[in-house]
Short mmCIF file of C-alpha atoms in Angstrom, two decimals:
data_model
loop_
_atom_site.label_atom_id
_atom_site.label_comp_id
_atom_site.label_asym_id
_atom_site.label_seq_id
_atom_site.Cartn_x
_atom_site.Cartn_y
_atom_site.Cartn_z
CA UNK Q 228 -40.43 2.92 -16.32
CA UNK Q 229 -43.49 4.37 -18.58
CA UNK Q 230 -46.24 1.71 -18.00
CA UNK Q 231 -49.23 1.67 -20.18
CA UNK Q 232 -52.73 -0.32 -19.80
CA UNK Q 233 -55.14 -0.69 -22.61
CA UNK Q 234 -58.45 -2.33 -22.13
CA UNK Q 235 -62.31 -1.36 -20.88
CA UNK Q 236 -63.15 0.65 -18.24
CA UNK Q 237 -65.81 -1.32 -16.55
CA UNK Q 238 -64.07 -4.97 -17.51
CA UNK Q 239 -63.93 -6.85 -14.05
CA UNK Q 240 -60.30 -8.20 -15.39
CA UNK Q 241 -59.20 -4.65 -16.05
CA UNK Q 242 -60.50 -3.52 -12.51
CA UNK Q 243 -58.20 -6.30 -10.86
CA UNK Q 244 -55.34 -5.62 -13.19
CA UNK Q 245 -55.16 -1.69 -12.35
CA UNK Q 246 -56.24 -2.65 -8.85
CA UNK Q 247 -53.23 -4.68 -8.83
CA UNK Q 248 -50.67 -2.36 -9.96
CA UNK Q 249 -52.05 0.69 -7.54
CA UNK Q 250 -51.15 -1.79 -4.93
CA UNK Q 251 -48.11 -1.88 -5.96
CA UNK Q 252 -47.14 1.88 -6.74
CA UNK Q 253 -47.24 1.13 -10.31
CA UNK Q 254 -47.77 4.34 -12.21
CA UNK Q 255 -49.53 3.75 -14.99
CA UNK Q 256 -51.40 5.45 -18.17
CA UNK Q 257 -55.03 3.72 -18.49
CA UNK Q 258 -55.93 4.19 -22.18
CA UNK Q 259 -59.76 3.08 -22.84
CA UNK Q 260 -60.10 0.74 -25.95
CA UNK Q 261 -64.38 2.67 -26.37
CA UNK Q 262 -63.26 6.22 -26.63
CA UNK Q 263 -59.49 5.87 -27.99
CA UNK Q 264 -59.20 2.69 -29.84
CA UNK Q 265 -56.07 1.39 -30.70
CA UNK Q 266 -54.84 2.29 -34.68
CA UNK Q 267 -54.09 -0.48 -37.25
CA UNK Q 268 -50.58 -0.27 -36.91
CA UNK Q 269 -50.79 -0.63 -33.34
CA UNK Q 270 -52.74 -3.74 -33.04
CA UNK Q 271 -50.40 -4.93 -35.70
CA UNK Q 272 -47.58 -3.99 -33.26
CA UNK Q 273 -49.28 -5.99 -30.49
CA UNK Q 274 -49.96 -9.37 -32.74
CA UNK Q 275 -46.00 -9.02 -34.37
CA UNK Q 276 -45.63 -9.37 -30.45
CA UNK Q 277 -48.14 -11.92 -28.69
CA UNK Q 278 -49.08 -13.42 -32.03
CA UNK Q 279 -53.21 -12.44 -33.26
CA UNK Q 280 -54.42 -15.31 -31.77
CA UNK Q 281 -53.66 -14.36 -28.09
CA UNK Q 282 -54.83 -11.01 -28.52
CA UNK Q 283 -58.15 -12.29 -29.90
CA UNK Q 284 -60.49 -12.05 -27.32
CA UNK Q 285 -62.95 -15.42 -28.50
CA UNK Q 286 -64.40 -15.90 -25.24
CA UNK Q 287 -66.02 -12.85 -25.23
CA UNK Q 288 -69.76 -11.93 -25.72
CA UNK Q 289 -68.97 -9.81 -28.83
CA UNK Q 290 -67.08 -12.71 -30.52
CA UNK Q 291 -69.74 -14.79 -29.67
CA UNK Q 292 -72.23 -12.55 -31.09
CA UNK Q 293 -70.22 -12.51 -34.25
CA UNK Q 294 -71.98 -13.86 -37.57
CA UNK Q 295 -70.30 -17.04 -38.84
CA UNK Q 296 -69.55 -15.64 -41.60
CA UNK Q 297 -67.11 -13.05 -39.73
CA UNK Q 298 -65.64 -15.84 -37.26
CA UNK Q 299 -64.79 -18.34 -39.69
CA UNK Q 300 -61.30 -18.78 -41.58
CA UNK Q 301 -60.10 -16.04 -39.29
CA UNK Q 302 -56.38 -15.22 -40.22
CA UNK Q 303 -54.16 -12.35 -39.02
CA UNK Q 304 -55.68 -9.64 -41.34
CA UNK Q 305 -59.05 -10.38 -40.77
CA UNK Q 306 -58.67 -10.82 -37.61
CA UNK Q 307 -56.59 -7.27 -36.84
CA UNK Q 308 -59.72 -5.77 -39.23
CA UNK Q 309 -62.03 -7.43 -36.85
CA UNK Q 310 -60.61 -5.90 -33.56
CA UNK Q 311 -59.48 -2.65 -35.33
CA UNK Q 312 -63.76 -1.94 -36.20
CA UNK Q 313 -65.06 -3.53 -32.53
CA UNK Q 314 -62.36 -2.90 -29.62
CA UNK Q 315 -64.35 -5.36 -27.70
CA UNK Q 316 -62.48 -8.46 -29.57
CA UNK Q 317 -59.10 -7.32 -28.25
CA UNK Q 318 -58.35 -9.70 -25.50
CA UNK Q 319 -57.75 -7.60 -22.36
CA UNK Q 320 -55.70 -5.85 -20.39
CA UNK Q 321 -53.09 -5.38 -22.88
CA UNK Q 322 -49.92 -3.80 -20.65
CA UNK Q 323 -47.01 -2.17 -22.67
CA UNK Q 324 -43.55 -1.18 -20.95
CA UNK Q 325 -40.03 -1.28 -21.78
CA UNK Q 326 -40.82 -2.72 -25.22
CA UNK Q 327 -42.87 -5.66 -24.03
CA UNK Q 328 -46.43 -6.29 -24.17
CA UNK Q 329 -48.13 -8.72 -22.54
CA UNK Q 330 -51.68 -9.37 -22.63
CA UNK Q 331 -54.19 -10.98 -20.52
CA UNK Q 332 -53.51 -10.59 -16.37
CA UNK Q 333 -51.36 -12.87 -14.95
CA UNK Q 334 -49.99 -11.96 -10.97
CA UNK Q 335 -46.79 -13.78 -11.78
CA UNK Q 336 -46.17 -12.66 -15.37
CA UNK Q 337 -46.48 -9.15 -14.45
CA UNK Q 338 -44.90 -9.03 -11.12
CA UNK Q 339 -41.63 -10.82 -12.88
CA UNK Q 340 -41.94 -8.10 -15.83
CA UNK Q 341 -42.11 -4.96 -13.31
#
C-alpha cells in the first residue's frame, strides 16, 4: 500500500503523525507543503474529498494573520486560491492511500484506514 503524508516539517502534529506510523512500520512518502506545495488541481482533489472547509486550516497563526478582507465570504475557490498561494492554510497532515485522504491526525481514523 503506497502511503503518502503532506504537511510541514517542523509542525508538532506532523511530528506525532509520522512518529506514529514509523511505529507502526508504515512506509511512507513525506512530501513538505514549503518546498513542494501541492498544485491547484490537487488541493481541488483533496476538498472534492474532505470538503474545503476541513482542509482549511482556520486555527492557524497564518489564518489568523489573514486581512479581513481575505477571510471573509470564504467559498471553495477562494478558499483553494488561498491555500494554493500560502501552504500554511492547508489543515495538516493530509495522508493519501488507496484513494482516500484523510486529513487532520486521528489514532483511530488512521489505524482503521491502514
Amino acid at each position: 500500500m503506497s502511503v503518502t503524508i503532506h504537511g510541514i516539517r517542523n509542525c508538532d502534529t506532523m511530528k506525532r503523525a509520522r512518529a506514529w506510523l514509523e511505529a507502526r512500520g508504515v512506509a511512507y512518502r513525506f512530501r513538505d507543503y514549503k518546498s513542494e506545495p501541492p498544485s491547484r488541481d490537487e488541493l481541488a482533489a483533496w476538498a472534492a474529498a474532505v470538503g474545503w472547509e476541513k482542509l482549511l486550516n482556520r486555527a492557524g497563526t497564518t489564518f489568523r494573520k489573514l486581512p479581513d478582507s481575505e477571510r471573509a465570504g470564504l467559498d471553495a475557490a477562494r478558499a483553494l486560491a488561498l491555500m494554493q498561494a500560502r501552504p500554511s492554510l492547508i489543515r495538516r497532515p493530509v495522508l493519501e492511500t488507496a484513494g482516500r485522504v484523510l486529513v487532520g491526525f486521528d489514532e483511530s481514523v488512521w489505524a482503521a484506514l491502514l
